[in-house]
XYZ file of C-alpha atoms in Angstrom:
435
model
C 18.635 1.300 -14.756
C 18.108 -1.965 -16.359
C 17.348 -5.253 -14.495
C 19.525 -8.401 -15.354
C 18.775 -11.865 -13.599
C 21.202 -14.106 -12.474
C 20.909 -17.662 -11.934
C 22.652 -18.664 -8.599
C 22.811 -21.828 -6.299
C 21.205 -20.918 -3.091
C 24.325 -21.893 -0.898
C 26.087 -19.437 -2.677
C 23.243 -16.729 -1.807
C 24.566 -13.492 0.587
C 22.762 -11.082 2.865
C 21.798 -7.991 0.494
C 21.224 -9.989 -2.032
C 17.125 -9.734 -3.883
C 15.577 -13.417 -4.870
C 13.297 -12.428 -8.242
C 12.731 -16.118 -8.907
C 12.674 -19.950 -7.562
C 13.021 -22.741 -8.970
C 9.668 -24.238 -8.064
C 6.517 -21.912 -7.918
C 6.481 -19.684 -5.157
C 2.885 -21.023 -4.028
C 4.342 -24.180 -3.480
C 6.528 -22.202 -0.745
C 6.153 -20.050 2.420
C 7.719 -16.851 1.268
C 4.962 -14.389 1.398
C 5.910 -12.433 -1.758
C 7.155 -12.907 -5.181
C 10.677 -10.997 -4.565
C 12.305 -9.995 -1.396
C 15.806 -9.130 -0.165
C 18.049 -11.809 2.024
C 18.380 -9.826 4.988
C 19.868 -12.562 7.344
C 21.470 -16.031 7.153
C 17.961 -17.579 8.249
C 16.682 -16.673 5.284
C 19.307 -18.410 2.996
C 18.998 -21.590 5.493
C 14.834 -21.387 4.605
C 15.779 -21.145 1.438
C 17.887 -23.721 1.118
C 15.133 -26.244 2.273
C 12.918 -25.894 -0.225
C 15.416 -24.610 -3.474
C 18.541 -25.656 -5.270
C 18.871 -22.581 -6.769
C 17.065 -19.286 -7.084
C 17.501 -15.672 -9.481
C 18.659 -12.532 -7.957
C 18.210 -8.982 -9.532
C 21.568 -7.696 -10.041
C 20.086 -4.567 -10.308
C 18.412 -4.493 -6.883
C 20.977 -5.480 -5.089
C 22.936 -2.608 -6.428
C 20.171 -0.199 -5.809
C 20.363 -1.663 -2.469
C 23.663 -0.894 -1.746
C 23.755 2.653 -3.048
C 20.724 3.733 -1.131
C 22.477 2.381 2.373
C 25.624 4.402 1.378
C 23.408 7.220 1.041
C 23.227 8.006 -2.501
C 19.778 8.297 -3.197
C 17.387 11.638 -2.610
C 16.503 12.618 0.666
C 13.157 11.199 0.307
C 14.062 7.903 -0.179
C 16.437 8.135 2.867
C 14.236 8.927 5.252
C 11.055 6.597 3.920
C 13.199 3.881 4.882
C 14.755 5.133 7.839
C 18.434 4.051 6.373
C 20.434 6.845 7.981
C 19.196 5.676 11.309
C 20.779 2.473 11.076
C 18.973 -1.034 10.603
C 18.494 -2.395 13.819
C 16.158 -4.909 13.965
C 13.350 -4.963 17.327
C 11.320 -8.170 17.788
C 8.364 -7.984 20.398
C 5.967 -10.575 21.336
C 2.857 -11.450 18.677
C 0.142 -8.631 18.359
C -2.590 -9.308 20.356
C -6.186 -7.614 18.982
C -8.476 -7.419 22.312
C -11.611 -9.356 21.410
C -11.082 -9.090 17.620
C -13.746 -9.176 15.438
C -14.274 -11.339 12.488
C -15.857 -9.168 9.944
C -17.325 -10.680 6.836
C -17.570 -10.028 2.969
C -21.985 -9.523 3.208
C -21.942 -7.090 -0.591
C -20.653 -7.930 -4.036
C -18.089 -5.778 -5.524
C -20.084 -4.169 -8.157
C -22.798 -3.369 -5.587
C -20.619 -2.093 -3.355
C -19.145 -0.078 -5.996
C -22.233 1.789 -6.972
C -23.277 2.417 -3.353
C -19.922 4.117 -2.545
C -19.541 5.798 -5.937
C -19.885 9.257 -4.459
C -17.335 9.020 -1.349
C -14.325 9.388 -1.996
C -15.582 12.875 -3.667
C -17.561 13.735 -0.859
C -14.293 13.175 0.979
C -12.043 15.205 -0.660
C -14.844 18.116 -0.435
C -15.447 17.677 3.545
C -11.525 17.944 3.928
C -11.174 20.551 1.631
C -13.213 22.883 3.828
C -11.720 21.638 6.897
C -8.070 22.836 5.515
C -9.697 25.809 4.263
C -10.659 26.693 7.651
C -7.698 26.218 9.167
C -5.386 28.320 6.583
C -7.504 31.077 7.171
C -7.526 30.544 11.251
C -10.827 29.300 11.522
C -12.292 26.801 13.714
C -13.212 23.904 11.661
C -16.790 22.009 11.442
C -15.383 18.418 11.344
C -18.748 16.568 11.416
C -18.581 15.983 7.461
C -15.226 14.054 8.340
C -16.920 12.383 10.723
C -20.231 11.446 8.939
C -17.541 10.584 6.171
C -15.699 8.687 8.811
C -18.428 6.688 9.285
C -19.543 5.317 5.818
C -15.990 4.597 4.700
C -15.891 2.422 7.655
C -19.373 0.717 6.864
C -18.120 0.242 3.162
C -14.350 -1.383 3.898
C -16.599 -3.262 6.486
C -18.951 -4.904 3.655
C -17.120 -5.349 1.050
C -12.977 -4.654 1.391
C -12.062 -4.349 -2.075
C -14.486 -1.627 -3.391
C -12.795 1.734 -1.745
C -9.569 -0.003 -2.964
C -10.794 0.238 -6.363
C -12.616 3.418 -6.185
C -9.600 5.194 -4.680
C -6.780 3.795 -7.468
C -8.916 4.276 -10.292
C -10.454 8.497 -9.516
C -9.149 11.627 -10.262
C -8.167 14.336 -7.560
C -8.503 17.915 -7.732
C -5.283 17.807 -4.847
C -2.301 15.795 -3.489
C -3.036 16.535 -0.011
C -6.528 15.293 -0.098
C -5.644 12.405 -2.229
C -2.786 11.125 0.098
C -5.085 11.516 3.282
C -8.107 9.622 1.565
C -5.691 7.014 0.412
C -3.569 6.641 3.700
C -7.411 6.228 5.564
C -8.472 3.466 2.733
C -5.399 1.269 3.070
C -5.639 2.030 6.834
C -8.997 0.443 7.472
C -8.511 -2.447 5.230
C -5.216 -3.260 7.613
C -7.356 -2.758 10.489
C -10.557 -5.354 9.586
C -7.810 -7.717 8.602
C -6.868 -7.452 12.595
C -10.072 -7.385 13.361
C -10.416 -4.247 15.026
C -13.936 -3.369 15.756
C -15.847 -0.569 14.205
C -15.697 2.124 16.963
C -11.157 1.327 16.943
C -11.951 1.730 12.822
C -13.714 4.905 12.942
C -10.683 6.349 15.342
C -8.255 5.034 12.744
C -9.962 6.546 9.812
C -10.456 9.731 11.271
C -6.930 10.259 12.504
C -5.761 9.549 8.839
C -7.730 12.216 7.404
C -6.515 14.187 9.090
C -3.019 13.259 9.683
C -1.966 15.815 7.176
C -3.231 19.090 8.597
C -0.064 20.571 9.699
C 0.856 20.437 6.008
C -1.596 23.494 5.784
C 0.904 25.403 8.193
C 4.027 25.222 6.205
C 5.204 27.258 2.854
C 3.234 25.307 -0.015
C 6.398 25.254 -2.105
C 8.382 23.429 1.224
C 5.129 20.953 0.543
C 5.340 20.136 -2.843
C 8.790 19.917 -3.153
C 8.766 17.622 0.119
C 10.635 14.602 -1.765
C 13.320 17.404 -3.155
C 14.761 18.852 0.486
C 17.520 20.420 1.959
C 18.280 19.048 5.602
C 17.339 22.146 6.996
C 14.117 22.725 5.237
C 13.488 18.723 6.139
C 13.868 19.740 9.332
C 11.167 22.755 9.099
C 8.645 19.836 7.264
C 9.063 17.838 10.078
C 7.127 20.051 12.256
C 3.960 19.814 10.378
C 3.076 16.770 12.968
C 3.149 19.011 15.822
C 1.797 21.735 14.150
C -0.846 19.414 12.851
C -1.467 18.442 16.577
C -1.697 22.120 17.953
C -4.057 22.974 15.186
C -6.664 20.093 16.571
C -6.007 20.270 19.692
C -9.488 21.905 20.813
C -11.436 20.156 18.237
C -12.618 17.936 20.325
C -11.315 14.664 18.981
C -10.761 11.483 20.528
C -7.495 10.653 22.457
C -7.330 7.811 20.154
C -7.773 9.845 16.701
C -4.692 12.674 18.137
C -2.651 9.228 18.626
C -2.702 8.679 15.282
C -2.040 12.195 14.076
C 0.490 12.901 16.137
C 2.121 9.387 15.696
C 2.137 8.381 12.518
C 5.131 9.026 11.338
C 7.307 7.215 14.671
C 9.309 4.172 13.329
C 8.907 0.612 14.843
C 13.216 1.043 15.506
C 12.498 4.636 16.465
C 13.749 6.323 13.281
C 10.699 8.303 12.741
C 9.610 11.217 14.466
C 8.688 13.507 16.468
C 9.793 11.924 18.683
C 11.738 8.789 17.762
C 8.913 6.487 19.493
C 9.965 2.540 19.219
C 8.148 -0.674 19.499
C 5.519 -0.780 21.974
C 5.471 2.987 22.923
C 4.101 3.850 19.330
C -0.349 3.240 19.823
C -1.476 0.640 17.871
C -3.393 2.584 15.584
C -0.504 4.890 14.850
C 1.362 1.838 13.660
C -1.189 1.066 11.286
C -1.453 4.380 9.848
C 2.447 4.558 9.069
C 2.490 1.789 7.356
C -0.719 2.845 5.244
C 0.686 6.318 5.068
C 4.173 4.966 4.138
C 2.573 2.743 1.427
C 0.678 5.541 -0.309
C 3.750 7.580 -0.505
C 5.958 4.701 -2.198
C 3.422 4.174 -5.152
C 1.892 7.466 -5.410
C 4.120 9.603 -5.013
C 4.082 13.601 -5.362
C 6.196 12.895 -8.797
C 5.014 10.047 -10.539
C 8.165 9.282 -12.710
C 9.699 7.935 -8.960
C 6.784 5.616 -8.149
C 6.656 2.069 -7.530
C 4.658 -0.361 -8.566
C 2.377 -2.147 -5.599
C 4.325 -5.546 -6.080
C 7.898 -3.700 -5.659
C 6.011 -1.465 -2.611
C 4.958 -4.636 -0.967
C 8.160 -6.008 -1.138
C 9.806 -2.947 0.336
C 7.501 -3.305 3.200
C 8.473 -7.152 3.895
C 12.184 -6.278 3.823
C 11.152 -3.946 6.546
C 9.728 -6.125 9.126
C 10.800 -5.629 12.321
C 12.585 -2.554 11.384
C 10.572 0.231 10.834
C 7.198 -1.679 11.078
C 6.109 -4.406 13.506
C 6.495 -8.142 11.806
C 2.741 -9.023 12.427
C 1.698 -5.697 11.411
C 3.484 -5.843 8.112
C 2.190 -9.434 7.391
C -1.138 -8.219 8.172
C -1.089 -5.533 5.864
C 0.274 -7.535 3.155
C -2.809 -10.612 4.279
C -5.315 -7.823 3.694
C -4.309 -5.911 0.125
C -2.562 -9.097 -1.476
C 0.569 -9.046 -3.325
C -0.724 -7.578 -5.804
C -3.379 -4.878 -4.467
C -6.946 -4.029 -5.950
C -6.067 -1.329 -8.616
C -2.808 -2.883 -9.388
C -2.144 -3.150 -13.224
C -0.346 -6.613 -14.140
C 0.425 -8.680 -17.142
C -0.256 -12.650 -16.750
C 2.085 -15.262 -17.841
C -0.141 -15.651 -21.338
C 0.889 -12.070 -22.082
C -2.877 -10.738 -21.284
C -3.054 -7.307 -19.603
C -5.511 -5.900 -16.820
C -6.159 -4.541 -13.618
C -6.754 -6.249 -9.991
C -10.009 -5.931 -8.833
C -9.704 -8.083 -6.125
C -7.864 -11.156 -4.529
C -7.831 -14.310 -2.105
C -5.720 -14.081 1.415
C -5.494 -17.881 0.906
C -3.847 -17.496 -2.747
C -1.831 -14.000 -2.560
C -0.568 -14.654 -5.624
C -3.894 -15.089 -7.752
C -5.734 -12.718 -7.640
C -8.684 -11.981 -10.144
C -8.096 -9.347 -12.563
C -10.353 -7.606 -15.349
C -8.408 -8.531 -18.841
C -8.368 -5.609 -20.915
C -5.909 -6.657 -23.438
C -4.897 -9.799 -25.086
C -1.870 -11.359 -25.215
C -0.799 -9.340 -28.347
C -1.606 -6.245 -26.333
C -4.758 -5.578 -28.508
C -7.119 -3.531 -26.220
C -10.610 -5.666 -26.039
C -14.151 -4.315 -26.901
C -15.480 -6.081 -23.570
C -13.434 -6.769 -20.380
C -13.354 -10.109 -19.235
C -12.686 -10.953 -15.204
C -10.496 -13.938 -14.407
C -10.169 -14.978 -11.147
C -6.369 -16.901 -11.346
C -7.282 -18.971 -8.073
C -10.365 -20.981 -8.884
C -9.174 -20.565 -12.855
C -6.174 -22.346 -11.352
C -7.786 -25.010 -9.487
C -8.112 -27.971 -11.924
C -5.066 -27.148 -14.196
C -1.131 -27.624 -13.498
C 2.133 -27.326 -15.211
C 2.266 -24.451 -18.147
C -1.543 -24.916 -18.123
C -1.595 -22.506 -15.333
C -1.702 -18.673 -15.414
C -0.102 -16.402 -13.340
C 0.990 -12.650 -12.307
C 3.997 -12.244 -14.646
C 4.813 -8.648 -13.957
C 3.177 -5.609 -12.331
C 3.047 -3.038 -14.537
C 3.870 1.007 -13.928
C 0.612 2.916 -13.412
C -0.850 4.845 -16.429
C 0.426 1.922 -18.920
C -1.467 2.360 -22.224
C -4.345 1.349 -22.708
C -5.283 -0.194 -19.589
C -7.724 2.602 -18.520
C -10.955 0.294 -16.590
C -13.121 2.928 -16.743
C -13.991 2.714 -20.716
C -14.657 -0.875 -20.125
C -17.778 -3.035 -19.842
C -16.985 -6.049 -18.261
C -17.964 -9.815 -18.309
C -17.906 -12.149 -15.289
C -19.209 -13.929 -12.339
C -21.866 -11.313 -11.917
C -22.566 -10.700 -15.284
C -22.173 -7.703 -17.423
C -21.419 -4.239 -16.010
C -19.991 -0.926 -16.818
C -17.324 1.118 -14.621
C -18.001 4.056 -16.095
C -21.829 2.974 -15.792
C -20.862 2.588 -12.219
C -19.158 5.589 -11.764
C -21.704 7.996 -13.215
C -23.860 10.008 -11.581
């Protein structure tokens, strides 16, 4: 379905509708992303103090509609909890119990090279730990743990690098992919709250394993788990208790169960098992579902029904207070940007790259690794531009900008063939990368 802008005066804005533009530079505003839906009248009035007029995306706001009335696949319905009605459930501001204030101490590429091999030891630990289980064995889950462990010491040093490590591999499996993914977003969320590193390692662990009682359920009920029937929905369901029952003498945590057995409740109490709301749902759980729920908008098990990160990030702010906490959701959107690490984007020049990292101060500039120009010629040498201090002493047209986020895969915009130029001088991915 195309997209077609329309140019309207902001007093003539309604609830439903989806602002893709302002008429002044959405820095020079406090909307927190670059598109969102109007979901109540305060939202026109804050509007209307800071624009004359705005665009809408006709297009959205029909997608909008349909998917309320239900005609959308199941999948979609129950990501965003629409058949269980909207309701809207404030609670008081988070409060982290003596939060922690962790600091960037490693540069990206270093950080890079010294977690090269993770994310592949991870998806080897987990594979024998859902090996075991399918075949009824106990499973060994120190390599999770060790894994656990360094993940957290990584996101710790240097946020960004996992981020980058995770959007830009291959996997050998969805399962293992969505777990390592879910745990990566997860523990960038958390050291944005400041949660310490004992809360991280419970968070991280419950994540990787969060998708254990996938193992217990046909494998064609799994991969078709976007494509179901309400009964077999009903059957996939169960994988969080049967998830649950499978750990249950492992010897884990409290705190890491909480966060397999919860991940899936819904702030309004449209998830499930047990249709959990608000405070009832453990912290950690809350973070999880929103990292899980992330992972599942923009890589999905079919990649033709993806979203980009910008549109998944906007999703997410539409939900606040709905089916994730406010704080939580601004949090999570504080600590991957607008426009997350791995996210491929064209600039307002017409240039091409890939985030590798951005500024919680200036969401929307974040620095990216050019790898084409603006007549979409690939370049010999990648070139990193970091929009905020790029930004800093220009103004007007002068100025360059996110224009669009672009659909993963787009051609030729593969990092990993690139050398790149920058603030740390030259260095390879692929260099990076190898073993």
């Amino acid at each position: 379905m195309g997209v077609s802008q329309r140019k309207i005066m902001v007093h003539d804005l309604e609830i439903g509708m989806f602002v893709s533009d302002l008429d002044r530079p959405w820095h020079q505003t406090p909307f927190p992303i670059q598109g969102f839906y109007i979901r109540s009248q305060s939202d026109i009035r804050a509007l209307h103090s800071h624009c004359k007029w705005v665009k809408v995306d006709v297009a959205e706001a029909r997608q909008k509609v349909d998917q309320e009335e239900g005609n959308v696949r199941l999948f979609s319905q129950r990501a965003s909890g629409r058949g269980n009605g909207r309701n809207e459930l404030k609670l008081p501001p988070l409060s982290i119990r003596e939060p922690v204030s962790h600091q960037v101490t490693v540069p990206l590429r270093k950080e890079i090279k010294a977690s090269r091999e993770l994310l592949d030891d991870g998806e080897a630990a987990l594979q024998k730990v859902f090996n075991a289980i399918r075949s009824a064995k106990a499973p060994d889950l120190r390599p999770v743990a060790n894994l656990t462990r360094k993940m957290v010491a990584s996101v710790v040093r240097q946020p960004s690098a996992l981020l980058w490590l995770s959007r830009t591999r291959h996997y050998d499996d969805f399962l293992y992919q969505h777990a390592l993914n879910t745990a990566v977003w997860a523990l960038v969320c958390g050291r944005q709250l400041g949660l310490n590193e004992g809360l991280l390692n419970h968070l991280a662990m419950g994540c990787l394993l969060s998708q254990v009682g996938k193992t217990a359920l046909p494998k064609d009920l799994v991969e078709r788990e976007q494509q179901l029937s309400a009964e077999e929905y009903a059957q996939y369901r169960s994988y969080i208790e049967r998830g649950a029952a499978l750990l249950e003498n492992s010897g884990l945590s409290r705190a890491v169960m909480t966060v397999v057995q919860n991940h899936r409740e819904r702030h309004n109490g449209s998830g499930f098992p047990q249709g959990l709301k608000g405070d009832r749902i453990p912290l950690l759980a809350k973070v999880a579902g929103i990292a899980e729920f992330f992972e599942s908008l923009i890589t999905p098990r079919e990649t033709r029904d993806s979203l980009t990160p910008a549109k998944a990030v906007s999703m997410l702010y539409e939900m606040r207070n709905i089916e994730f906490q406010d704080d939580l959701v601004e949090a999570f959107i504080k600590a991957i940007g607008v426009y997350p690490t791995g996210s491929l984007v064209e600039l307002s020049d017409g240039q091409r790259g890939i985030v590798i990292s951005h500024s919680p101060e200036r969401r929307l500039w974040p620095s990216v690794m050019v790898m084409q120009d603006a007549g979409r010629q690939s370049r010999k040498t990648a070139k990193i531009i970091d929009l905020a201090s790029y930004n800093e002493s220009k103004s007007g047209e002068a100025m360059l900008s996110v224009k669009e986020c672009l659909p993963h895969g787009a051609e030729g915009l593969d990092p990993a063939g690139y050398d790149v130029t920058g603030a740390e001088s030259r260095w390879s991915l692929g260099k990076l990368l190898s073993r």
